[in-house]
Coordinates of C-alpha atoms in Angstrom, one line a residue:
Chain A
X554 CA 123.2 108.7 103.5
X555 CA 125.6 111.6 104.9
X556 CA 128.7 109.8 103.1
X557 CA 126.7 109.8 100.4
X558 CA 125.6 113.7 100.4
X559 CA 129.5 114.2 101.3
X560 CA 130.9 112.7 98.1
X561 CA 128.3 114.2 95.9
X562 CA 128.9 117.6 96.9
X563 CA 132.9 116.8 96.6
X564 CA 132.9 115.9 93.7
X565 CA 130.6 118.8 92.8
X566 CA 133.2 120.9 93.9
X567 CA 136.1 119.6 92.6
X568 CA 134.7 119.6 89.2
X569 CA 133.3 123.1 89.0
X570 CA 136.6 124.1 90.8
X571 CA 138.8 123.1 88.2
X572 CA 137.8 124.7 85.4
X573 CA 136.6 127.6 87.1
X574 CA 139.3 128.1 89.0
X575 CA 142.2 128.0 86.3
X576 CA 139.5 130.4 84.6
X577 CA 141.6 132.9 85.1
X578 CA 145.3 131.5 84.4
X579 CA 144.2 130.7 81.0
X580 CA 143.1 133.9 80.3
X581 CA 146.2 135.1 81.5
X582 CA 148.0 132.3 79.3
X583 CA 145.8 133.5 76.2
X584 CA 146.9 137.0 76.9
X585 CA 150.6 136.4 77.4
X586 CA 150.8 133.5 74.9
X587 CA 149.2 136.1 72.3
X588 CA 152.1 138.7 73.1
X589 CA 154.7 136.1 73.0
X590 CA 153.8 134.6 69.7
X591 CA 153.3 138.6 68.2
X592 CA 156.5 139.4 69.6
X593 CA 154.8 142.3 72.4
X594 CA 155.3 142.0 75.8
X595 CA 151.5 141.5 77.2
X596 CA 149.9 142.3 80.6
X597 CA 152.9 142.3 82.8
X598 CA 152.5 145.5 85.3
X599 CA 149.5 144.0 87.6
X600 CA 151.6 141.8 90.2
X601 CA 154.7 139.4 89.4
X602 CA 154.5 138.5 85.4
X603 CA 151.0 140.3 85.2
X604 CA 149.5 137.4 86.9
X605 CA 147.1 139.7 89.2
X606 CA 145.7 141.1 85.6
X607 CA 143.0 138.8 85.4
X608 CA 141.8 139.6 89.4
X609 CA 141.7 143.0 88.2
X610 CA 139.7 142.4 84.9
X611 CA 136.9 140.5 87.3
X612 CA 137.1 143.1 89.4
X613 CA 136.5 145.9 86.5
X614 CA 133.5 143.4 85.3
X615 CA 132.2 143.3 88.8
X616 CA 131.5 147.4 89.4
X617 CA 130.5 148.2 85.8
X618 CA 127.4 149.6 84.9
X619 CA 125.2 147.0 83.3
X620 CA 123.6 148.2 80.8
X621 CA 120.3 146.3 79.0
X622 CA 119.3 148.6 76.0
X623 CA 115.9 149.9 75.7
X624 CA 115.5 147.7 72.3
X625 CA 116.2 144.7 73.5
X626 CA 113.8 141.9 74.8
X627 CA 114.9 141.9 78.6
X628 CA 113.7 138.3 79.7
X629 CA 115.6 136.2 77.0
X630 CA 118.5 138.9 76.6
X631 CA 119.0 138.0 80.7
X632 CA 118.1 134.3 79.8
X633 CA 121.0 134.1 77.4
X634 CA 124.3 134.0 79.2
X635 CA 123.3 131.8 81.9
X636 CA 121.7 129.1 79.4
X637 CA 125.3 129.6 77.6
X638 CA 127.2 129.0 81.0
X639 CA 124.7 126.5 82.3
X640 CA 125.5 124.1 79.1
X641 CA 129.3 124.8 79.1
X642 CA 129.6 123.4 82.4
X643 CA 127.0 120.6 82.5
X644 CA 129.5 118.0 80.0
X645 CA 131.8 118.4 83.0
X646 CA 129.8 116.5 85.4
X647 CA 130.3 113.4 82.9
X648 CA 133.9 113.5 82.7
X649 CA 136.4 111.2 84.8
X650 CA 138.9 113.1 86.5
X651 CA 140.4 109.9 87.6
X652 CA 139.7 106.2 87.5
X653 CA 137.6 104.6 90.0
X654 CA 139.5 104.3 93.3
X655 CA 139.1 103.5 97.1
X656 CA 138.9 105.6 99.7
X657 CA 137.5 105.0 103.4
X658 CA 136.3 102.1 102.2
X659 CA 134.1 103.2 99.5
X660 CA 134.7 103.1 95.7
X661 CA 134.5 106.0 94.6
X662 CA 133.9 107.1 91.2
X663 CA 135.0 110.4 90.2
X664 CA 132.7 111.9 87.8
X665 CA 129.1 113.6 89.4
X666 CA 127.0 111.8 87.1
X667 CA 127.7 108.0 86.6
X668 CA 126.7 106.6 83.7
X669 CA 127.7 104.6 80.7
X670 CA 125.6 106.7 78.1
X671 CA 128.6 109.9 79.9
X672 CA 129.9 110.6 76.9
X673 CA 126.7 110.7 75.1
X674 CA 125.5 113.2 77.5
X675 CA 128.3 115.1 77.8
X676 CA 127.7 115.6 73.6
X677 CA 124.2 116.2 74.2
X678 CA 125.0 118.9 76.6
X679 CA 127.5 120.5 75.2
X680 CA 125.4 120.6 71.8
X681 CA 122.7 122.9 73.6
X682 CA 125.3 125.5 74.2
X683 CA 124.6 126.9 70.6
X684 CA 120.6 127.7 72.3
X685 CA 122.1 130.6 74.5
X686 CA 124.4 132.3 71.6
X687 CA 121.4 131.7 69.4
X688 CA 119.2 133.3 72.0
X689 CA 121.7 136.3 72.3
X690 CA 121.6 137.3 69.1
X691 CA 118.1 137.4 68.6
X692 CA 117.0 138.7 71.5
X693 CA 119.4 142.0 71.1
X694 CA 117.9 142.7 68.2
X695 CA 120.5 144.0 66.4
X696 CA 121.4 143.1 62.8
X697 CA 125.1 142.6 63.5
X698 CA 124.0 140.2 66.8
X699 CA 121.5 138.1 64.5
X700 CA 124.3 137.6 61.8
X701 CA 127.1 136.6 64.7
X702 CA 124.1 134.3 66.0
X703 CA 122.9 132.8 62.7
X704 CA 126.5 132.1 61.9
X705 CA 127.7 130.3 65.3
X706 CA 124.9 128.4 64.8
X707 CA 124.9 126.7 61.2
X708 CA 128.7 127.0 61.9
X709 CA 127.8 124.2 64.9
X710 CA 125.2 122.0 63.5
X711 CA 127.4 121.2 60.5
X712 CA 130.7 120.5 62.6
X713 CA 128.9 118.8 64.8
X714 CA 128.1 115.8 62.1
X715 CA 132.1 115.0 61.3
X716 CA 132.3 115.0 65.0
X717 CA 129.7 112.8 65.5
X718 CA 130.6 110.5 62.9
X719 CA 134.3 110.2 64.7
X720 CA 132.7 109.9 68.2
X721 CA 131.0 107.0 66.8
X722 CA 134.1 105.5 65.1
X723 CA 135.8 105.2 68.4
X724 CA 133.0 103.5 70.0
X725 CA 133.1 101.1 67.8
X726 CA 136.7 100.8 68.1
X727 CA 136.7 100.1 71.9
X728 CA 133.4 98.4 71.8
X729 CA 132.3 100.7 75.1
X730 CA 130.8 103.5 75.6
X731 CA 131.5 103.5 79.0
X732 CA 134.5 106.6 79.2
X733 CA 136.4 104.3 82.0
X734 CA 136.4 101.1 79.5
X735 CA 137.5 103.6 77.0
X736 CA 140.5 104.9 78.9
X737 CA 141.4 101.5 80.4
X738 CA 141.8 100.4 77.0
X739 CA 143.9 103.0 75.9
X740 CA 146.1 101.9 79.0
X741 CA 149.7 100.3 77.8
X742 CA 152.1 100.3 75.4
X743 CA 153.1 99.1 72.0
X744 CA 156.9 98.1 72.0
X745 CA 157.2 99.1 75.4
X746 CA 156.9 103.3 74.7
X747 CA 154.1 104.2 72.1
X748 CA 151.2 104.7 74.2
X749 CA 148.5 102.6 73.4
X750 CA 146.4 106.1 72.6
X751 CA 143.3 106.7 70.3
X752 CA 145.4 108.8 68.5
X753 CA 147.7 106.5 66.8
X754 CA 145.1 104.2 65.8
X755 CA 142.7 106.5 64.3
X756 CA 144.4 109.2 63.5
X757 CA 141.9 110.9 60.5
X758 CA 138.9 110.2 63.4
X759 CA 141.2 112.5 66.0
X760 CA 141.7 115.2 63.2
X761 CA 137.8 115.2 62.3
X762 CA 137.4 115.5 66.3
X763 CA 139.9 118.2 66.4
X764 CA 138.8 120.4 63.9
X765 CA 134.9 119.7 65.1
X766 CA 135.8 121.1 68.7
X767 CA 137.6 124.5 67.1
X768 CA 134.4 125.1 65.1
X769 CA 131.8 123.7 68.5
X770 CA 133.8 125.8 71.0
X771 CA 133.5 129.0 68.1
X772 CA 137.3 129.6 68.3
X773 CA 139.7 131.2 65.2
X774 CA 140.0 129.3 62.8
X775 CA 136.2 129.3 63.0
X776 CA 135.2 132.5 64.5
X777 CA 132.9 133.8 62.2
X778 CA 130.3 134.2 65.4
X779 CA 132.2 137.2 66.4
X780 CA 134.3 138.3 63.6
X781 CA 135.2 142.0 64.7
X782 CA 136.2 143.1 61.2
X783 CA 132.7 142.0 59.8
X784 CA 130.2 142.2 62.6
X785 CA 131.5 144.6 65.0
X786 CA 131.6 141.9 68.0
X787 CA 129.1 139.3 66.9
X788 CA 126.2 137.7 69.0
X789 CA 127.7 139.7 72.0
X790 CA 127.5 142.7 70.9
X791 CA 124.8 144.4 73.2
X792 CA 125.9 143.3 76.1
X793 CA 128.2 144.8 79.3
X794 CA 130.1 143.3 82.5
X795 CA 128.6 140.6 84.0
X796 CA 127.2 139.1 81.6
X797 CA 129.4 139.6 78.7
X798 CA 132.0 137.9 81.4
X799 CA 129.3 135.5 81.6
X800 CA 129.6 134.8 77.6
X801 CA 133.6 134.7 77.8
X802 CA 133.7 132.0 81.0
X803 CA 130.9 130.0 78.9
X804 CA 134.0 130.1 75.6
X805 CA 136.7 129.2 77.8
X806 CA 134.5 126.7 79.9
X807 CA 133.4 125.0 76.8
X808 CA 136.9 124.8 75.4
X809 CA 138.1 123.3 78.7
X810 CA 135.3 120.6 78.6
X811 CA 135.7 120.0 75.1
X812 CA 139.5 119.4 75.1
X813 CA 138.9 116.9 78.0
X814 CA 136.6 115.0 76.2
X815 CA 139.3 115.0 73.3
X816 CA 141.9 113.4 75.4
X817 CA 139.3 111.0 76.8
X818 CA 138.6 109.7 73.4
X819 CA 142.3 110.0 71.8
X820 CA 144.9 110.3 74.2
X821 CA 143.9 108.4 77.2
X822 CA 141.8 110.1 79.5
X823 CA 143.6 110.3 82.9
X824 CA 145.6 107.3 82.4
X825 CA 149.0 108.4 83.6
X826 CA 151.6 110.1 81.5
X827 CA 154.9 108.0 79.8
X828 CA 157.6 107.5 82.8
X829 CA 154.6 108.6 85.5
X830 CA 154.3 104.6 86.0
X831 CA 157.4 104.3 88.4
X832 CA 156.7 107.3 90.4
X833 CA 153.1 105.6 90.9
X834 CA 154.8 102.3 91.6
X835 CA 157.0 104.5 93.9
X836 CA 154.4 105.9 96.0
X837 CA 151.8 103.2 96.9
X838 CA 148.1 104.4 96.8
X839 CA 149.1 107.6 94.8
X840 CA 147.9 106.3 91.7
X841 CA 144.5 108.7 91.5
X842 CA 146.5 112.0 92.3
X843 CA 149.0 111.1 89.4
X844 CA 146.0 110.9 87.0
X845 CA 144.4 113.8 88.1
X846 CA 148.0 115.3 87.4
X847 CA 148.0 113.3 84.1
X848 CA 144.5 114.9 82.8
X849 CA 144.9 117.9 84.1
X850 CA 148.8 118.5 82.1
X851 CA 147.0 117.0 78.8
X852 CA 144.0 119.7 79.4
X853 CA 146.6 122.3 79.9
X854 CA 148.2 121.1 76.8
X855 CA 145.1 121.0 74.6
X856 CA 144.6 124.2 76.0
X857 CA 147.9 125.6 74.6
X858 CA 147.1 124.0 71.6
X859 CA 144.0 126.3 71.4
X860 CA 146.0 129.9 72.1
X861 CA 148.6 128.6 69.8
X862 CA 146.0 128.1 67.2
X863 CA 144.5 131.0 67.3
X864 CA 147.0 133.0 66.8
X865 CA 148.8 131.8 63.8
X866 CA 145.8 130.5 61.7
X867 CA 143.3 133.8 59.9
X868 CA 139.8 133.4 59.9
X869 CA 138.0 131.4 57.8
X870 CA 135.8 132.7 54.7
X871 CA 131.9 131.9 55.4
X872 CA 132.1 129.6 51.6
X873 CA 135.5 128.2 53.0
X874 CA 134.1 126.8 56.0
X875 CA 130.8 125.6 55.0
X876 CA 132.7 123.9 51.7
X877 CA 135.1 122.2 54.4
X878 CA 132.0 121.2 56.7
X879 CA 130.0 119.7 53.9
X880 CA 132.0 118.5 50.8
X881 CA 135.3 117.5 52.7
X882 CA 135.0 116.5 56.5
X883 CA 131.6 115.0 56.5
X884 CA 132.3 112.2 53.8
X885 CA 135.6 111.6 54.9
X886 CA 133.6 111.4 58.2
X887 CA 131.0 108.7 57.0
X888 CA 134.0 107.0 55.2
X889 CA 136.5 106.3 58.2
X890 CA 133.5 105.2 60.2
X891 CA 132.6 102.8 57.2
X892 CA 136.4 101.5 57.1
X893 CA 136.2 101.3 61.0
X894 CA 133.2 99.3 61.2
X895 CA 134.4 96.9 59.0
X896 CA 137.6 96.7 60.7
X897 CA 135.8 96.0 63.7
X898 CA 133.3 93.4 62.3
X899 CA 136.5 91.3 60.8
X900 CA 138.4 91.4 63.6
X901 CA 136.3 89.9 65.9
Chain B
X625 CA 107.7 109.6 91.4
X626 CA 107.4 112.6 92.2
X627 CA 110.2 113.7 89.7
X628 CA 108.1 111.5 86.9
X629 CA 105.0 113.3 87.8
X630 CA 106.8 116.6 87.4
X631 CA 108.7 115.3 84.3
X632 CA 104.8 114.7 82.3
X633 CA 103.5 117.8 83.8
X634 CA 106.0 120.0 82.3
X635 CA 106.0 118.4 79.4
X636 CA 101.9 118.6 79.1
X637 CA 102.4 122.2 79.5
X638 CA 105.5 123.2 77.3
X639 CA 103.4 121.3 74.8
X640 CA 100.5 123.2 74.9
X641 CA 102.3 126.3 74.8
X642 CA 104.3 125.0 71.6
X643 CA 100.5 125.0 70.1
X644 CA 98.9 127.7 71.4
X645 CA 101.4 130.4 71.8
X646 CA 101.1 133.5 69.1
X647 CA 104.9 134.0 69.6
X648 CA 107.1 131.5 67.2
X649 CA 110.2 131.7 69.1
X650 CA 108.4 130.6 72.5
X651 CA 106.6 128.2 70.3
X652 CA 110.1 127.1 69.2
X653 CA 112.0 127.2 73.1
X654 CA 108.9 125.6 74.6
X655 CA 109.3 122.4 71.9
X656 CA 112.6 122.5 72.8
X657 CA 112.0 122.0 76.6
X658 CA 109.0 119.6 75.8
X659 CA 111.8 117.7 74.1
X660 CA 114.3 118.0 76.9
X661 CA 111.1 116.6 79.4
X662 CA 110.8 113.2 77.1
X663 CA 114.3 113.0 77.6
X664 CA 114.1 112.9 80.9
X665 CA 111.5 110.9 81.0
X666 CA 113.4 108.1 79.1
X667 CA 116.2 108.6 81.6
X668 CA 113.5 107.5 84.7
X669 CA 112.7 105.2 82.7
X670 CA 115.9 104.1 82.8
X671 CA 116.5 103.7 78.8
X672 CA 120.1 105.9 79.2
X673 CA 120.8 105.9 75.6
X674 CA 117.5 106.7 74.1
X675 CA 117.3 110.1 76.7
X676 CA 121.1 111.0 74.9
X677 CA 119.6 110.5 71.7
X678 CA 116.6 112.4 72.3
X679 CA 118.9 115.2 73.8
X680 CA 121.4 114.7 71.0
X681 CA 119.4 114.4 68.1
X682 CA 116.2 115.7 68.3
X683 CA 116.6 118.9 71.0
X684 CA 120.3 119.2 70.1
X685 CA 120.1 119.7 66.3
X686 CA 116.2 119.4 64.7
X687 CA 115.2 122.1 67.6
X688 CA 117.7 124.3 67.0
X689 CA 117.0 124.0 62.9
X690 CA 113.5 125.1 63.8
X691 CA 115.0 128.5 65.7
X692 CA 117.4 128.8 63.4
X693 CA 114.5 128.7 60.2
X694 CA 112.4 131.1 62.5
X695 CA 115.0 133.7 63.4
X696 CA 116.5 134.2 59.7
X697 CA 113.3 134.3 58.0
X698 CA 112.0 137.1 60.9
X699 CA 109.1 134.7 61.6
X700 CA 108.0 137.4 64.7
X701 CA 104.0 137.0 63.9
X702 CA 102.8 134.6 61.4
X703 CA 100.3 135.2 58.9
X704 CA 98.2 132.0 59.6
X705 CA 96.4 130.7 56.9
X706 CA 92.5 130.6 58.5
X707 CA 90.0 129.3 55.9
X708 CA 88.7 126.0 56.1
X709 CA 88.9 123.8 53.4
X710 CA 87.9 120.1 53.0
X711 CA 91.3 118.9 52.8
X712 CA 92.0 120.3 56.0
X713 CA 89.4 118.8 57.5
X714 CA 89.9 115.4 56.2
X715 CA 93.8 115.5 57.5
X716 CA 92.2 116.7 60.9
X717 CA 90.3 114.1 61.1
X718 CA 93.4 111.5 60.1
X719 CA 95.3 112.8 62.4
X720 CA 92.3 112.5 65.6
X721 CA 92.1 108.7 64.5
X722 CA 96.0 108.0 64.3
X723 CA 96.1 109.3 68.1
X724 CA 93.2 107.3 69.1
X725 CA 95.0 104.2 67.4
X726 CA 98.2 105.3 69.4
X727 CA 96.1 105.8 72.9
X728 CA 94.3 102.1 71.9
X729 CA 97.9 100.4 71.8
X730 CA 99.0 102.2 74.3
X731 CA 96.1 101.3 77.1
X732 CA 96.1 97.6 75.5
X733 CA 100.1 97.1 76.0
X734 CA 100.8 95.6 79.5
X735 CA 103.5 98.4 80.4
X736 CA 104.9 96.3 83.2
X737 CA 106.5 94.0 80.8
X738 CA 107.0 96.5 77.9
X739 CA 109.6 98.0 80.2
X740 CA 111.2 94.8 81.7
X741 CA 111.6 93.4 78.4
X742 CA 112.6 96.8 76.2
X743 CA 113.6 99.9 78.3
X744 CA 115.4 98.4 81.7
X745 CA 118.3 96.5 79.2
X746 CA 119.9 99.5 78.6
X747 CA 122.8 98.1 76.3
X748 CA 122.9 99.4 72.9
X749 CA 123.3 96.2 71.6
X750 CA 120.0 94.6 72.8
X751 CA 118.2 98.1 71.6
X752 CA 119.1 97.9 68.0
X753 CA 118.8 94.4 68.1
X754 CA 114.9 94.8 68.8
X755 CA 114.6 97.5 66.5
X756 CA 116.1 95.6 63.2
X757 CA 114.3 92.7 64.1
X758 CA 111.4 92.1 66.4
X759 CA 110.3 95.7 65.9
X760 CA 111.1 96.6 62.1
X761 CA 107.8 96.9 61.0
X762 CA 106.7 99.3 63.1
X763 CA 109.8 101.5 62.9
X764 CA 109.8 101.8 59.0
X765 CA 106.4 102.5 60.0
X766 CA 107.0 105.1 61.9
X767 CA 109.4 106.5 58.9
X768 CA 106.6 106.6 56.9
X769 CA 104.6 108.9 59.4
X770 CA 107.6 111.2 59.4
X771 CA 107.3 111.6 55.5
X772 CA 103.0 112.1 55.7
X773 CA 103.7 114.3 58.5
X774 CA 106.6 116.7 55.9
X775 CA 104.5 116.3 53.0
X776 CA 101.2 117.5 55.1
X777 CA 102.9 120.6 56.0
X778 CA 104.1 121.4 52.6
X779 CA 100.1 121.4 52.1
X780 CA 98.8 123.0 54.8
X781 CA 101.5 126.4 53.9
X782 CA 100.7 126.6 50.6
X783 CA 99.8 129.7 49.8
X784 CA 97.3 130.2 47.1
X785 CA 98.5 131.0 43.6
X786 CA 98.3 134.6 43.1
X787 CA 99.0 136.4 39.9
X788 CA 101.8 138.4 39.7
X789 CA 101.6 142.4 39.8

C-alpha cells in the first residue's frame, strides 16, 4: 500500500517536474533562438548567457500588482487560467516517459495514469484546453478579448478534425492503441539504420499531425488568438502577473505535451535514439534512463522545431487558415485514412 | 462507490442547472461538466474508450460549439418564447413518454449482465462489433432521435412571422 502511494506520487513528480521545470529554459531558448535567427543579440546581461533572465521575469510576475478590472466578471475571469493550465498539464499524466521496467522488484510503469484508451485521453484533455481561452475572452469583456477568444477557438475545433483523422490512421496502422504497443512497434530498423519510425511510413498523416498541433497549441503560423497587430494581445488581454504567467506556462505546457504525443505517434516514443543501442548494451540495466534521455532530446527537438517555426513563417490570414482547415487538410485527412484502412484490411 | 455516488450526484445537479439556470453560459459550462460526470461515469464503469469518446467528442467539440454559438451571438439573457401552443404541448408530452419508455428498459434490463457482457470488454474491437451487429437497430435508432430532437428545436425557436417595418 505505501509502495504503492510512493510510486504514484513519483511519478507525479517526475512528470509535472519535467515540463515545468525546463519551463523556464525554453523560454530562455524562445528568447535567444528569436535573437539568433533576427540577427540581435537577446537577453544576455542576467547571469552567464542571460540564463538567470527567466528567474528574474518569475520574479517580476511574482511582486506585480494584480489587477482584475472593474468590468470584468471576477469568478470566471479567475476561473480562466487555471482551467487553461489544469488541461495543459493533465495529457501529461498519459504519456510514457519510458517503457515499462523493473525496479525493487516491481514493474513499474511510467506514466500516472495507465491505460490503453492514454492516448485517447490525452486528446480528450488536451481538447478542453480551448474552455479556459474561451472562458478568458468572454469573461473580460472586452471586444478585442472575445475576437482573440472566438478565433482560438474555431481555429481549434477545425484543426482538431485533420488531427483526428491522422490519430486514427496510425491506430489503425499499429493495430493498438496502447502508446507502449505503439512505440514497441516503432522499435528497429529497416536495412539496419532507418528507424522503423511512424514517420517514414505515413508521412502525409505526420504532416496533418504536425500542422494540427501548431494550430491546437495556438502558435505562429496560427496565431490569430493573439495577433498583436489586429487585436491588441488577444484573449489575454485584461489580464496582469500571475495569471497572465499562468496563460503563458499553459502555451508552453501544451506545446511540450503536444510535441510528445507527436514523437509517440511518429518517431518512436522513448525508444532509444540511432547508435544509443551499444551504450544501452554497454551499461546493463541502463536501458530506462537512455529513453528518458531519448524522449526527452526528441521533445527538446520538437521544441526547437516550434521557435524555429515561429520565427521564419508570418501569420496566417483568418480566409487562409480556415480555407487550409476545411477545403485542403480535412479531405486529404479522410483520404489517407481511407488509403490506410485499406492498406491495413489487405495486408492482414 | 462512493466516487460513483458522487459521479450521478454531480451530474443530477449540473443537469438541473443546465435547465433551470437564467444565465446561457452557466447553462452552457454546467452541460459541459454534466458531460465530463457521464464520462466519468463510463470510466467506473470500466468502458475506457466510450469515457474518451464522451470526453473527446461530445464535451471536447459539441460543448464548446454550444459556447462558442452563445458567446458570438451575445446570447447574455434570452428572450424565451412563453406562450403555449398545442404543438408544444403535444412534443411535451412525446418527450414524457420517450423517457418513460427509456426508464421501462432500463428497470426491465438485468444490469448485472448488461455490463459483463457490453461494458467490462473494453477492446474496441468487441464494441463496434456489438454496435454494427447485435445492436444496429437500436443505434440507427438512436440517429433518428438526434434528427427529431434538431428538427424540434428548429420548431420550438421560431419566431412568429412578423411584417417588416
Amino acid at each position: 500500500m505505501l509502495e504503492t502511494l510512493i510510486e504514484i506520487i513519483a511519478k507525479i513528480v517526475v512528470i509535472l517536474a519535467l515540463p515545468l521545470g525546463s519551463l523556464p529554459l525554453i523560454i530562455h531558448v524562445e528568447r535567444r533562438g528569436a535573437a539568433f535567427i533576427q540577427k540581435r543579440l537577446g537577453p544576455n546581461r542576467v547571469g552567464p548567457f542571460g540564463l538567470l533572465q527567466p528567474l528574474a521575469d518569475v520574479a517580476k510576475f511574482m511582486f506585480k500588482e494584480e489587477v482584475i478590472p472593474s468590468h470584468v466578471k471576477p469568478f470566471f475571469f479567475t476561473a480562466a487560467p487555471v482551467i487553461a493550465l489544469t488541461f495543459a498539464i493533465l495529457p501529461l499524466a498519459c504519456i510514457p516517459v519510458t517503457g515499462p521496467f523493473q525496479f525493487m522488484g516491481r514493474e513499474i510503469f511510467p506514466e500516472v495514469f495507465r491505460s490503453e484508451m492514454g492516448i485517447f485521453f490525452a486528446f480528450a484533455a488536451s481538447a478542453l484546453g480551448s474552455y479556459g481561452i474561451l472562458l478568458a475572452g468572454w469573461a473580460s469583456n472586452n471586444k478585442y478579448s472575445m475576437l482573440g477568444a472566438l478565433r482560438a477557438c474555431a481555429q481549434m475545433v477545425s484543426y482538431e478534425l485533420s488531427l483526428s483523422t491522422a490519430l486514427v490512421a496510425m491506430v489503425f496502422l499499429y493495430g493498438s492503441n496502447d502508446i507502449h504497443q505503439m512505440v514497441t512497434a516503432q522499435s528497429g530498423y529497416w536495412f539496419g539504420f532507418i528507424p522503423k519510425w511512424g514517420f517514414f511510413v505515413q508521412p502525409v498523416a505526420a504532416t496533418l499531425f504536425l500542422v494540427g498541433i501548431f494550430a491546437e497549441s495556438n502558435r505562429l503560423p496560427f496565431d490569430l488568438a493573439e495577433g498583436e497587430s489586429e487585436i491588441v494581445a488577444g484573449y489575454h488581454l485584461e489580464y496582469s502577473s500571475m495569471k497572465f504567467a499562468l496563460f503563458f506556462m499553459a502555451e508552453y505546457i501544451h506545446m511540450i505535451g503536444l510535441s510528445a504525443l507527436f514523437i509517440i505517434l511518429f518517431f518512436g516514443g522513448y525508444s532509444v535514439l540511432p547508435g544509443m543501442d551499444m551504450l544501452v548494451d554497454l551499461i546493463p540495466g541502463s536501458l530506462p534512463i537512455f529513453q528518458l534521455i531519448s524522449l526527452v532530446t526528441k521533445v527538446a527537438l520538437m521544441i526547437w522545431f516550434f521557435v524555429w517555426v515561429r520565427w521564419t513563417l508570418p501569420r496566417f490570414r483568418y480566409d487562409q487558415l480556415m480555407n487550409l482547415g476545411w477545403q485542403r487538410l480535412l479531405p486529404l485527412g479522410i483520404v489517407n485514412l481511407i488509403v490506410t484502412v485499406l492498406f491495413v484490411y489487405f495486408r492482414n | 462507490m462512493m466516487i460513483d455516488i458522487l459521479i450521478t450526484l454531480f451530474a443530477v445537479i449540473f443537469s438541473l442547472v443546465v435547465v433551470f439556470s437564467n444565465r446561457t453560459v452557466v447553462s452552457a459550462f454546467s452541460l459541459l461538466l454534466a458531460l465530463l460526470c457521464i464520462g466519468g461515469a463510463y470510466f467506473q464503469l470500466g468502458a475506457n474508450f466510450l469515457s474518451a469518446v464522451q470526453v473527446l467528442v461530445n464535451a471536447g467539440a459539441i460543448a464548446i460549439l454550444f459556447v462558442f454559438v452563445m458567446m458570438l451571438i451575445n446570447l447574455e439573457h434570452p428572450v424565451l418564447n412563453k406562450d403555449k401552443n398545442k404543438f408544444k404541448l403535444i412534443l411535451g408530452a412525446f418527450a414524457i413518454l420517450v423517457s418513460l419508455g427509456v426508464l421501462a428498459i432500463v428497470i426491465n434490463t438485468n444490469l448485472e449482465s448488461f455490463s459483463k457482457d457490453f461494458l467490462l470488454d473494453n477492446s474496441m474491437k468487441t464494441l463496434f462489433g456489438k454496435l454494427f451487429e447485435v445492436y444496429y437497430l437500436p443505434f440507427e435508432l438512436a440517429t433518428m432521435l438526434l434528427l427529431g430532437a434538431i428538427v424540434s428545436v428548429v420548431v420550438l425557436t421560431k419566431q412568429d412571422k412578423e411584417p417588416l417595418e
